[in-house]
Coordinates of C-alpha atoms in Angstrom, one line a residue:
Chain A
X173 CA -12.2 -16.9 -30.0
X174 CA -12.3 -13.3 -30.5
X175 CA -8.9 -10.6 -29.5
X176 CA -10.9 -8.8 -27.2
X177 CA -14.6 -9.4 -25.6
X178 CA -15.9 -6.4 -23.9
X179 CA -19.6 -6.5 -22.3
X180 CA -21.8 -4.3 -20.2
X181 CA -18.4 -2.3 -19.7
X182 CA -19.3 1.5 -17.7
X183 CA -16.5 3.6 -16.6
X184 CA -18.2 7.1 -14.4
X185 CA -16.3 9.7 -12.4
X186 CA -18.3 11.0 -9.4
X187 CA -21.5 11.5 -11.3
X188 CA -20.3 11.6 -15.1
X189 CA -20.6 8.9 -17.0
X190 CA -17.7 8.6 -19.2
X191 CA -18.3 5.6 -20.8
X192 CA -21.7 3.4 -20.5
X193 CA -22.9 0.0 -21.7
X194 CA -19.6 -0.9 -23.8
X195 CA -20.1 -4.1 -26.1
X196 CA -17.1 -4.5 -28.0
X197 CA -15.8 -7.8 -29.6
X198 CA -12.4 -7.9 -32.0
X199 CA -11.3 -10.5 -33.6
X200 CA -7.6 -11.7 -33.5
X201 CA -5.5 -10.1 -35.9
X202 CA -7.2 -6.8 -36.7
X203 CA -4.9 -3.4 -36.6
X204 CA -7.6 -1.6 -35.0
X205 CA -8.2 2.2 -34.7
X206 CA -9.8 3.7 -31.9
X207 CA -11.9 7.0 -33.5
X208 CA -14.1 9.7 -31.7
X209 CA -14.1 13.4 -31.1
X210 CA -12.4 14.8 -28.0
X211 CA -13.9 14.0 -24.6
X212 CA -15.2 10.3 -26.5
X213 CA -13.9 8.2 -23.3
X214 CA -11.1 6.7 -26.1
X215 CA -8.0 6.8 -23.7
X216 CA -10.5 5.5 -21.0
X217 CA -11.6 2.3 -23.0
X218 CA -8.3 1.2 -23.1
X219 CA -7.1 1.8 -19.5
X220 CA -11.0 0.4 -18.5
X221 CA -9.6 -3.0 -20.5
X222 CA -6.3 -2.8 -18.9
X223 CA -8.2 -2.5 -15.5
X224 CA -6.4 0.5 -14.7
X225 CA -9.7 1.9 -13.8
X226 CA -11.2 1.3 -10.0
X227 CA -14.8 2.7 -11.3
X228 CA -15.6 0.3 -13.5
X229 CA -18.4 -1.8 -13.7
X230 CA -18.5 -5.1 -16.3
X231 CA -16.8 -7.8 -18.3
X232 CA -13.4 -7.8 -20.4
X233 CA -11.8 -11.2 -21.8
X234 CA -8.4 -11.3 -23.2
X235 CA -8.1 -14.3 -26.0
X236 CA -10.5 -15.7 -24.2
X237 CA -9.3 -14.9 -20.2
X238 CA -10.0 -12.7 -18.1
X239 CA -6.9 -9.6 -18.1
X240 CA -3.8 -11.4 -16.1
X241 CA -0.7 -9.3 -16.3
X242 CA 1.1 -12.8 -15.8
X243 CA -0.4 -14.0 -19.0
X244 CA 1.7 -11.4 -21.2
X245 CA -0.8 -11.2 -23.5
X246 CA -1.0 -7.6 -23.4
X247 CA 1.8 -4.9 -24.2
X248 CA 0.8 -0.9 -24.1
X249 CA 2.1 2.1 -25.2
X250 CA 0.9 4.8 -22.9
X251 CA 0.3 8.1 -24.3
X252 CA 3.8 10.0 -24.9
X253 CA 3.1 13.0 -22.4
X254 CA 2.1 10.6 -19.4
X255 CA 6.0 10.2 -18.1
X256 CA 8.3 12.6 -17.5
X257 CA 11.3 12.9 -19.7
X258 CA 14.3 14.3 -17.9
X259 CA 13.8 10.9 -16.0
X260 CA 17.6 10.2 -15.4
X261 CA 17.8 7.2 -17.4
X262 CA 18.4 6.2 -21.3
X263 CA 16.9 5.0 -24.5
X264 CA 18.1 1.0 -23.9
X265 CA 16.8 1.3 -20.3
X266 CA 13.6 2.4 -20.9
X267 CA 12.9 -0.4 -23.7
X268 CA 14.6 -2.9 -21.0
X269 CA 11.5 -2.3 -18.9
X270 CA 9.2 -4.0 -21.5
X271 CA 10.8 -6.9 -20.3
X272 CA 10.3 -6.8 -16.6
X273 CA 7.2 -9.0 -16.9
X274 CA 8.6 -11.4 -18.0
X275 CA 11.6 -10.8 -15.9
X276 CA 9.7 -11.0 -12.6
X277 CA 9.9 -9.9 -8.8
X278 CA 13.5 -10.1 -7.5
X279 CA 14.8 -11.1 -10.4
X280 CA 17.6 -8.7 -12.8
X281 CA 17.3 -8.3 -16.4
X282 CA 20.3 -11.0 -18.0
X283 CA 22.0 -10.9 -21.1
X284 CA 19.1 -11.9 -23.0
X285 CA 16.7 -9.8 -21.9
X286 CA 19.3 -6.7 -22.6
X287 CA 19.5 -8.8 -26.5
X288 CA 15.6 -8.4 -27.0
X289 CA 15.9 -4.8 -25.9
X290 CA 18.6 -3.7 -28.0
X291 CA 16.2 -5.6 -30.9
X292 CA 13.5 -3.6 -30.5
X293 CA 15.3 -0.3 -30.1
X294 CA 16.9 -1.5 -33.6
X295 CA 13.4 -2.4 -35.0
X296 CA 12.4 0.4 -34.8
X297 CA 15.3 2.2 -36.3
X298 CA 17.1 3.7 -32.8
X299 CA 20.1 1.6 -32.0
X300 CA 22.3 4.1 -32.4
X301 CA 20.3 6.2 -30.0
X302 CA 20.8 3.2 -27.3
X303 CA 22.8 4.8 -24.5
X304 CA 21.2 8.5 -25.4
X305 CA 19.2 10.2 -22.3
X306 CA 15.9 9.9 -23.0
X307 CA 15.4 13.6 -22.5
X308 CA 17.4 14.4 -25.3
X309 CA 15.6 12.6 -27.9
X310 CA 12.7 14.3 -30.1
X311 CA 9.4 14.0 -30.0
X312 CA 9.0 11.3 -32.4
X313 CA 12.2 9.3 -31.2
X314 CA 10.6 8.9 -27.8
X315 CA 7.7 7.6 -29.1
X316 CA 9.5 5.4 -31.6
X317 CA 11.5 4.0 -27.9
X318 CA 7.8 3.8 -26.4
X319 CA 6.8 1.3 -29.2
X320 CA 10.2 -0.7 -29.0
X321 CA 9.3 -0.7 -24.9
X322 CA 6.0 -2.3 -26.3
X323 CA 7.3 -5.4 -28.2
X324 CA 9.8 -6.1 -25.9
X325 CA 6.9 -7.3 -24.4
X326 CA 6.3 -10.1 -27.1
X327 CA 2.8 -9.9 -26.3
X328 CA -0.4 -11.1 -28.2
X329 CA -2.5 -7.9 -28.2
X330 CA -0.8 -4.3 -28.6
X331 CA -2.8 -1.2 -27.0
X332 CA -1.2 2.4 -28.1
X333 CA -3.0 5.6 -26.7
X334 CA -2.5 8.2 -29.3
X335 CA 0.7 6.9 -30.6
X336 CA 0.6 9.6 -33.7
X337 CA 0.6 12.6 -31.8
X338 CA 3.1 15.6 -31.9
X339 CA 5.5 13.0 -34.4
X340 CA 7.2 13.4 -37.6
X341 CA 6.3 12.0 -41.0
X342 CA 9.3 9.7 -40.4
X343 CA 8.3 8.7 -37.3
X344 CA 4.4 7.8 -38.3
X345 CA 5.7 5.9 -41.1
X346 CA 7.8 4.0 -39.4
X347 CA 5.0 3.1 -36.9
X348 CA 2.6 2.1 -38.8
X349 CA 4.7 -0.2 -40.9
X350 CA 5.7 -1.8 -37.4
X351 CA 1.8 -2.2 -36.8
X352 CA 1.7 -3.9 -39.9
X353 CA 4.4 -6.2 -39.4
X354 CA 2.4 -6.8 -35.9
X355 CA -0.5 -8.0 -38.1
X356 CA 0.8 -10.2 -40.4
X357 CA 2.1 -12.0 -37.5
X358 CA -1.5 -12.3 -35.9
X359 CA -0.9 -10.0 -33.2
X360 CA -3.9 -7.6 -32.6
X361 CA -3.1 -4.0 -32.1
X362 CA -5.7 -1.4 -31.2
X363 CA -4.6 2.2 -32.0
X364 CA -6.4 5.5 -30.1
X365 CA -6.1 7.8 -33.4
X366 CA -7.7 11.1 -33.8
X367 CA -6.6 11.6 -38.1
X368 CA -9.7 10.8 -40.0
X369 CA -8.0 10.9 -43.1
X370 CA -5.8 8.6 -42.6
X371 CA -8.4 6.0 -41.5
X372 CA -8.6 3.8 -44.1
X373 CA -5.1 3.6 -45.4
X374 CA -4.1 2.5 -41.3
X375 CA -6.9 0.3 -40.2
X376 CA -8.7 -2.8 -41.2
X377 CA -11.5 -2.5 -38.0
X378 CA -12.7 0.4 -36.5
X379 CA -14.4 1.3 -33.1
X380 CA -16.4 4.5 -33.7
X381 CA -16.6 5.7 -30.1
X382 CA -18.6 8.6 -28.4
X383 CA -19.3 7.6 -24.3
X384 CA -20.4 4.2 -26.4
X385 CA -19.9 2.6 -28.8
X386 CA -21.3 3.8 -32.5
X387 CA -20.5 1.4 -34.5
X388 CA -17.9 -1.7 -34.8
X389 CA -16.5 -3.3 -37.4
X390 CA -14.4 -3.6 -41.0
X391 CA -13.5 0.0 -41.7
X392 CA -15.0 -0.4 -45.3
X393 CA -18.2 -0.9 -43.8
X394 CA -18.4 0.9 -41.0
X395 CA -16.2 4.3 -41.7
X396 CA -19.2 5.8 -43.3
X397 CA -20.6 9.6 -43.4
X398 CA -23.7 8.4 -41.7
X399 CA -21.5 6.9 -38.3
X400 CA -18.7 9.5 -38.4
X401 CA -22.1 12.4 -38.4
X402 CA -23.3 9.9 -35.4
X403 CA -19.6 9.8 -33.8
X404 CA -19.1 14.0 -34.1
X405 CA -22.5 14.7 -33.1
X406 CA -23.4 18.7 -32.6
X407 CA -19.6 19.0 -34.9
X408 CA -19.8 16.9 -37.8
X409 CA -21.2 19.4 -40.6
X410 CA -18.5 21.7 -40.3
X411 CA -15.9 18.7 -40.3
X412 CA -17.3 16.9 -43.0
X413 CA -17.4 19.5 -45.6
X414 CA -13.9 20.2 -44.5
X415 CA -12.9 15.9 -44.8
X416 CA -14.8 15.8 -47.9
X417 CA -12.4 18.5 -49.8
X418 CA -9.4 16.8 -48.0
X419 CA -10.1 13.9 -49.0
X420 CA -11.0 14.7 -52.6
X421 CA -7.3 16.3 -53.1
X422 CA -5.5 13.0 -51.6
X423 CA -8.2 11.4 -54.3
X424 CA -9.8 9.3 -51.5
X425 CA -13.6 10.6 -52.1
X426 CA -14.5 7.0 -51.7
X427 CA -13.4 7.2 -47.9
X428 CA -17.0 8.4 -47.3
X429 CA -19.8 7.0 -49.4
Chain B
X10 CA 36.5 9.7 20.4
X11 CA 34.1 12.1 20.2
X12 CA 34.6 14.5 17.5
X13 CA 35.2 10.1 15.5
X14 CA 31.5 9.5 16.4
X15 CA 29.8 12.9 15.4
X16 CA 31.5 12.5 12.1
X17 CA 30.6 9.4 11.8
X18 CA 26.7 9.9 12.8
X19 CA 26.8 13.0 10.3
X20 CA 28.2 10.5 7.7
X21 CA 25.8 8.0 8.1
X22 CA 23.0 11.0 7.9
X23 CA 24.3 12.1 4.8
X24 CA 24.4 8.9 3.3
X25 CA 21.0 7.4 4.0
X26 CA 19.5 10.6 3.6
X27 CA 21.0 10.5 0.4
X28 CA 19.5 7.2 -0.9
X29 CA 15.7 7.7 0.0
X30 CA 16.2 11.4 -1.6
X31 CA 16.8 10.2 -4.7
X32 CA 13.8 8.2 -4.6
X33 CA 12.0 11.2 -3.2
X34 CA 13.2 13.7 -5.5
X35 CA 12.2 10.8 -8.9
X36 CA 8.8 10.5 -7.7
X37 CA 7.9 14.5 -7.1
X38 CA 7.1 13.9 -3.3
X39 CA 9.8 16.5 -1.4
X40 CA 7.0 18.2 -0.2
X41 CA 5.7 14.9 1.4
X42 CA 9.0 14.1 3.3
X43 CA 8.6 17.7 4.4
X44 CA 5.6 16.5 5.8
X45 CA 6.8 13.5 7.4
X46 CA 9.6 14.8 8.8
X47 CA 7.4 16.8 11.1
X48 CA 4.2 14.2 11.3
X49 CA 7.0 11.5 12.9
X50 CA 6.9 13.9 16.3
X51 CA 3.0 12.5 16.2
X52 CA 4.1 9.0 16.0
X53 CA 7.0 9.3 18.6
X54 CA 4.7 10.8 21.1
X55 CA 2.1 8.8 20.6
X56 CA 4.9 5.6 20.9
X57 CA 6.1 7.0 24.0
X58 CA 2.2 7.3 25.9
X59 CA 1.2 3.9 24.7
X60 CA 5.1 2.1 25.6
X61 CA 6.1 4.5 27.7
X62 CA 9.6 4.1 27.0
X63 CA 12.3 5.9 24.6
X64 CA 13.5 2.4 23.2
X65 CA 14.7 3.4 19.5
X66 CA 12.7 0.3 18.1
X67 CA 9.2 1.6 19.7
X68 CA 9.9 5.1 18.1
X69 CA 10.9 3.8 15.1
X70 CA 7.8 2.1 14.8
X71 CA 5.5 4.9 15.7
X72 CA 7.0 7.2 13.6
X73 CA 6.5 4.3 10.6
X74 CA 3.4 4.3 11.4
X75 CA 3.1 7.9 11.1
X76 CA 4.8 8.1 7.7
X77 CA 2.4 5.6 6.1
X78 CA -1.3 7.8 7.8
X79 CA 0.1 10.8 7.0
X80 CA 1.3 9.6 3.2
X81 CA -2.6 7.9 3.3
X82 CA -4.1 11.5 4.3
X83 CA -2.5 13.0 1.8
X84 CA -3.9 10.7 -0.5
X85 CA -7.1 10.7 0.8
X86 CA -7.5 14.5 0.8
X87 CA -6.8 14.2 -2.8
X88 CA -8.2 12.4 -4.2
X89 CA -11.4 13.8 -2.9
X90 CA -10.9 16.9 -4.5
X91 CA -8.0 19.1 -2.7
X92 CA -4.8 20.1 -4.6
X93 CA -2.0 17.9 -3.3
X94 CA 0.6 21.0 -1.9
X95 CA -2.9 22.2 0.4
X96 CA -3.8 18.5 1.0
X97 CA 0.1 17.8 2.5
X98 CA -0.5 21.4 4.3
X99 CA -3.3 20.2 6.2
X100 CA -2.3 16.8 7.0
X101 CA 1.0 18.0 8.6
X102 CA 0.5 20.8 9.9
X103 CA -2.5 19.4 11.9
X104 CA -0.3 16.2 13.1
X105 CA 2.8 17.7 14.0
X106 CA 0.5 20.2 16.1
X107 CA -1.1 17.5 17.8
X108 CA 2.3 16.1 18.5
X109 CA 3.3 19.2 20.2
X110 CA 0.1 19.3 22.1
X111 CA 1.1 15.5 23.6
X112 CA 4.4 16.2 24.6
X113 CA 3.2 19.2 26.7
X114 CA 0.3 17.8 28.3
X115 CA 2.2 14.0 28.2
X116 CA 5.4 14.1 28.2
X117 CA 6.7 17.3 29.6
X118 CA 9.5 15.7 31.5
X119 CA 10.9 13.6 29.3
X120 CA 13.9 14.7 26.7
X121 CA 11.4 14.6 24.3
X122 CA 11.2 18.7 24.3
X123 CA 10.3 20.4 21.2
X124 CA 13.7 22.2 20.7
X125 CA 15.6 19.0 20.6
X126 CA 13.0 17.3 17.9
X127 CA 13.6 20.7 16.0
X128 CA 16.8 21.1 16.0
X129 CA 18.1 17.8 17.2
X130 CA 21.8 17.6 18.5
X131 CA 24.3 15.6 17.1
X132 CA 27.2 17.2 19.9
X133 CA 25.3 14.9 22.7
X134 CA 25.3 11.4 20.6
X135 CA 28.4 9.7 21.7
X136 CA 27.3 9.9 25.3
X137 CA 24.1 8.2 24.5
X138 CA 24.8 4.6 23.6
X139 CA 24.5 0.9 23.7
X140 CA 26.2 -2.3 23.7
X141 CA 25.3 -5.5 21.1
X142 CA 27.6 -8.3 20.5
X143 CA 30.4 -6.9 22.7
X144 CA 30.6 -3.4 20.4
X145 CA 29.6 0.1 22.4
X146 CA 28.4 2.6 19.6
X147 CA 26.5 5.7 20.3
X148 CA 22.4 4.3 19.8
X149 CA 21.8 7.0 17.0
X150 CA 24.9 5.2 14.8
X151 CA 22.8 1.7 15.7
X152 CA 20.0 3.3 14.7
X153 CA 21.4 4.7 11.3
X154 CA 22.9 1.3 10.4
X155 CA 19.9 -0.2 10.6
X156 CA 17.8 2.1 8.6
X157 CA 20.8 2.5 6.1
X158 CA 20.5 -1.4 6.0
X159 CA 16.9 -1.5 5.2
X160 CA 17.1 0.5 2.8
X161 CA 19.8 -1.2 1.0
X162 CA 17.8 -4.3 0.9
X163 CA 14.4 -2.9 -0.1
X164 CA 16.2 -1.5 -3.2
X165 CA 18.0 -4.2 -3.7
X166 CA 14.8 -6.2 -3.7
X167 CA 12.7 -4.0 -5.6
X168 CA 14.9 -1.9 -7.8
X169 CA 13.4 -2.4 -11.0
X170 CA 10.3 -2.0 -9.8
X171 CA 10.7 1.0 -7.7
X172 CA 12.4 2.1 -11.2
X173 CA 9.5 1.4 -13.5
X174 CA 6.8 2.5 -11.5
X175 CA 8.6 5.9 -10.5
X176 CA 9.1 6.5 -14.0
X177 CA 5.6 5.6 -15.8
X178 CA 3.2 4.2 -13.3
X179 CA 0.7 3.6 -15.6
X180 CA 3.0 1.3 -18.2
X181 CA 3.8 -0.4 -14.5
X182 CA -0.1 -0.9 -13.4
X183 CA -0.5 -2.4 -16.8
X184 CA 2.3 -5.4 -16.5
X185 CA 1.3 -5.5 -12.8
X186 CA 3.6 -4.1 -10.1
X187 CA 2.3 -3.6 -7.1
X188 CA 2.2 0.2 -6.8
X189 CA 0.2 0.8 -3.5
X190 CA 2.6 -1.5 -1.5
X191 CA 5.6 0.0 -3.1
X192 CA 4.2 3.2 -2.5
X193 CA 3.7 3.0 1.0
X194 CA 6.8 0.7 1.6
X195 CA 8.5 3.9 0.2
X196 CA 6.7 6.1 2.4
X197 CA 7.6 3.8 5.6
X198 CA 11.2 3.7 4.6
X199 CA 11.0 7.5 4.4
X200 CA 9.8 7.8 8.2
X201 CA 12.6 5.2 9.6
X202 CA 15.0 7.5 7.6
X203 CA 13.5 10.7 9.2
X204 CA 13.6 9.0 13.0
X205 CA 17.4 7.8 12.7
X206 CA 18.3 11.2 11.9
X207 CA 16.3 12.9 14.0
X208 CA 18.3 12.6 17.0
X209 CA 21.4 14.6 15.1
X210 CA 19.8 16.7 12.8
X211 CA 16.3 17.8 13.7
X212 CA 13.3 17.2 12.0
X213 CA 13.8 20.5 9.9
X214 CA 16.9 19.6 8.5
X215 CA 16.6 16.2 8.5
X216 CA 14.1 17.8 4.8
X217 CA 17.6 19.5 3.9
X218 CA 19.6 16.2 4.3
X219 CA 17.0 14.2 2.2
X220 CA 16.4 16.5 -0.4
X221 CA 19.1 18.9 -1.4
X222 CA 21.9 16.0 -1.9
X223 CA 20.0 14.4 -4.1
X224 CA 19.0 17.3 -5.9
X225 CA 22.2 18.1 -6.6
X226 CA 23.0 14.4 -8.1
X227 CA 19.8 15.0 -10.5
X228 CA 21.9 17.9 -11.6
X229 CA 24.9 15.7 -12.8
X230 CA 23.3 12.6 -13.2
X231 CA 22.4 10.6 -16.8
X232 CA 21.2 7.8 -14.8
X233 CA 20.2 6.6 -11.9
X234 CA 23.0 4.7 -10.2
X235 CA 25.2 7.5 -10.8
X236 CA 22.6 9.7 -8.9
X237 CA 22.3 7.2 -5.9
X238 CA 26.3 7.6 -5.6
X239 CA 26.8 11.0 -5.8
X240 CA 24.0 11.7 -3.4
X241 CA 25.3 9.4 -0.5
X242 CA 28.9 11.1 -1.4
X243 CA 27.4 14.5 -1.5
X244 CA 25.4 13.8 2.0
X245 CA 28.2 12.6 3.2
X246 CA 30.6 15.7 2.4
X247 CA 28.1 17.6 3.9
X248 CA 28.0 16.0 7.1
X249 CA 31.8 15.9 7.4
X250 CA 32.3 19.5 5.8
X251 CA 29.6 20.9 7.9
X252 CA 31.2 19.5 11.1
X253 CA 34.5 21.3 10.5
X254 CA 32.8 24.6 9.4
X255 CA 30.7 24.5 13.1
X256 CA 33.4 24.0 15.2
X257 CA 35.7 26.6 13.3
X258 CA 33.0 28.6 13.5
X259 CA 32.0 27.5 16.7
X260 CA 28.3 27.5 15.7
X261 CA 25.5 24.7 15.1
X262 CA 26.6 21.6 13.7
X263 CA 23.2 20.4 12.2
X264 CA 22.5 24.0 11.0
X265 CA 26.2 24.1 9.4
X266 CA 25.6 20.9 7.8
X267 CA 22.0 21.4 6.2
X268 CA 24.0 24.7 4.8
X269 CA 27.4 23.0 3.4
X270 CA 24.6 20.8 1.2
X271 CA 23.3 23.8 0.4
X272 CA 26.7 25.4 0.0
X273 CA 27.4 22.5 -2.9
X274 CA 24.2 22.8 -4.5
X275 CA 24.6 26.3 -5.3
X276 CA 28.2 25.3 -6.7
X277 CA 26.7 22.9 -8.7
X278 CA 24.0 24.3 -9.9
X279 CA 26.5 27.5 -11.4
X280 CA 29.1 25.7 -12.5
X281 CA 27.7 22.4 -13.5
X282 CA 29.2 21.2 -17.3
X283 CA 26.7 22.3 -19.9
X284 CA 24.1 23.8 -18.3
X285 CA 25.3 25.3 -15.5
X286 CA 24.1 29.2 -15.4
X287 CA 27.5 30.6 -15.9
X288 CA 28.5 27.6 -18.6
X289 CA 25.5 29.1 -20.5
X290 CA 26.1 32.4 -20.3
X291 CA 29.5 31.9 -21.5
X292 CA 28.3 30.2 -24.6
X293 CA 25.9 32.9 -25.3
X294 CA 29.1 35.3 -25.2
X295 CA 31.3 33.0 -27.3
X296 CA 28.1 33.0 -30.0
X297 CA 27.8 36.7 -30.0
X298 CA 31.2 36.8 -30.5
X299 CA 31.0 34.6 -33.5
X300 CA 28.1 36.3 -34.9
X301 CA 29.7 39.7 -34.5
X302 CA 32.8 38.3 -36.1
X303 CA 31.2 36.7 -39.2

């Protein structure tokens, strides 16, 4: 049984196609990244699986079911700029709300629930920040609460839109040896990511996306100069000369065969 | 006896008013109980042809009613391709017109005059009342006590969801949370609010009542219950301040009321700790002082 099962999915607004004929499978266990230039429908794969998405025509299964917020399988980490910030409330709180799920209608967040919390805000190195507003927190702190938000959710498969972006080297470090830990406790976790470089060193699986997908697989395979041109279309020249000499100081030359 | 009821009508005003603000305030849609505060007239009219009858409950549901098509309008206007502050400028606008339209051609009899819908008039609700279970209160207090009531129990009810999905709808949509009923329950709720205190303050001010209090608890506020408090205690302050200032004054009750809220907000908003204006230009002058010293 595969993570994620994805077939015939489109996704158009009025007459643009953003995303059309989407056959994606991923197994369980994978720390996936999402990769495609700008304007590549990435952030719209991932609501389209979430079924956030009322324009959207075929078939997602979730380990198996079709998506059931009841199940719990899921947890998501919804791009940092999405939610406002001088929201009156605090770090604590906002990881609380990971829980509500589970929770349910009616029902207030007990003791426990308040325990998890506090455990995730720790895990990912922010219990002293607990009872901070959230608007006072940096960039990368609020995204480091966002993640903490996200396994309060003790969920099976992890989606994070762009969880890298505008963070410090602290912060991205920290993340990704969370998404690790995810991993190694067979948890699937599909990342939208927009570094190239640091591709290979994150993921084990890669979706190469542009409106569909390019290619699909282990990122040894797939993450090659042939699919990346493919991916970046009319762009990739100019990039690839410019990845190549990146990659060639950080001694990764290998990243593209 | 009197003076006792107006106070306590104003009260009531300032504290329910207070409640759904915050809501309103959290979720960016001031502009939209702008717009319902005029659309209700539509749904109050349109109550009184069809019942033909000034029973609180009709109006109350007419003017839900109201709350929830003009709320769906907006939406509608929207999301087919019109900025939001033109789409609520249309959709009001048009319906409150038509509203106006009724009463003259419908209902030009009735108390129902435009003025009194404007401007309301919270001097005449003590004479105006009604017995249940044995106890005579002026109809607008039954009224407000009601509304005040249901709103208590949606958020009560809902709390953490109204919560969650005001703060990141999308997270909410992805574990699940209703968000077009809450949205619309939120809209309805907004509407009773509006009728209850349309009879005392107008449906102009009734926007000041439900929008400036809270505003002024966002000021001081870290979280959310704190905001709720101070809004129902600054609506209320407002309602009783505004009544002494009117008669000392001798001017409009509702008018001094909306402008004793407004009154506190400007306080507020100077003098607030932190990052109140003046609080910040005086720590600008206490760091050019250091700087000049060192």
């Amino acid at each position: 049984m595969n993570a994620i099962e994805v077939s015939q999915l489109s996704v158009a607004y009025e007459d643009n196609l953003v995303l059309h004929d989407i056959n994606l499978s991923v197994p369980v266990g994978k720390l996936v990244g999402i990769i495609g230039p700008n304007g590549a429908g990435k952030s719209t794969l991932i609501k389209a699986i979430l079924n956030q998405l009322p324009n959207k025509t075929g078939d997602v299964e979730i380990l198996g079911h079709s998506l059931d917020p009841k199940n719990h399988l899921v947890g998501y980490v919804p791009q940092r700029n999405a939610v406002d910030w001088d929201f009156p409330t605090n770090a604590l709180d906002v990881v609380l709300m990971g829980r509500y799920g589970h929770i349910g209608l009616f029902n207030r967040p007990k003791a426990k629930d308040r325990e998890k919390a506090m455990k995730c805000l720790k895990s990912v190195g922010m219990g002293e920040f607990a009872n901070r507003s959230i608007g006072q927190l940096s960039g990368g702190q609020q995204q480091r609460v966002f993640l903490a938000r996200a396994l309060a959710q003790e969920a099976e498969i992890y989606f994070m839109d762009e969880p890298f972006v505008g963070v410090d080297a602290a912060t991205e470090l920290t993340i990704i040896n969370i998404l690790k830990e995810l991993k190694a406790k067979g948890k699937t976790v599909l990342v939208v990511h927009h570094d190239l470089q640091t591709v290979n060193d994150y993921f084990d699986w890669t979706v190469l996306l542009n409106k569909t997908i390019i290619s699909s697989g282990p990122t040894r395979k797939i993450f090659t100069k042939e699919n990346l041109q493919q991916a970046y279309g009319g762009k990739l020249f100019f990039m690839n000369e410019k990845h190549n000499e990146v990659l060639a100081e950080r001694g990764g030359l290998n990243a593209i065969r | 006896m009197n003076e006792f009821w107006v106070l306590v009508t104003g009260s009531l005003v300032g504290i329910t008013c207070g409640l759904t603000g915050v809501f309103l305030i959290l979720r960016k849609m001031a502009m939209i109980a702008d717009a319902i505060s005029h659309t209700v007239l539509f749904g109050i009219v349109m109550a009184f042809i069809i019942t033909q009858s000034l029973n609180g409950i009709w109006m109350m549901l007419g003017a839900g009613i109201a709350g929830v098509i003009t709320a769906y309008l907006v939406q509608v206007l929207q999301s087919n391709g019109l900025q939001e502050d033109a789409s609520i400028g249309v959709v009001f606008t048009t319906l409150f017109a038509v509203g106006v339209l009724l009463i003259t051609l419908f209902a030009g009899n009735v108390h129902l005059d435009v003025e009194h819908v404007l401007m309301g008039e919270i001097a005449f609700v003590p004479w105006n009342t009604w017995t249940f279970m044995n106890l005579t209160m002026p109809k607008a207090v039954w009224m407000l006590l009601f509304v005040l009531l249901i709103n208590i129990l949606f958020l009560l009810g809902f709390y953490k969801e109204i919560k969650l999905s005001t703060f990141d709808p999308i997270f909410a949509m992805s574990i699940g949370l209703p968000l077009v009923f809450l949205h619309y329950a939120f809209m309805t709720l907004v509407s009773f609010t509006t009728v209850a205190a349309f009879d005392s303050v107008g449906a102009v001010l009734v926007v000041a009542m439900l929008i400036v209090p809270a505003s002024t608890a966002y000021l001081l506020s870290k979280s959310i219950k704190r905001m709720i408090i101070l809004s129902m205690l600054i609506g209320m302050l407002s309602a009783i301040g505004g009544y002494y200032f009117a008669k000392f004054l001798d001017a409009s009750i509702a008018g001094m009321m909306a402008t004793t809220a407004g009154g506190i907000f400007l306080l507020v908003f100077l003098f607030r700790p932190y990052e109140g204006l003046l609080m910040k230009k005086r720590k600008l002058v206490n760091m050019n002082n250091l700087t000049i010293k060192s």
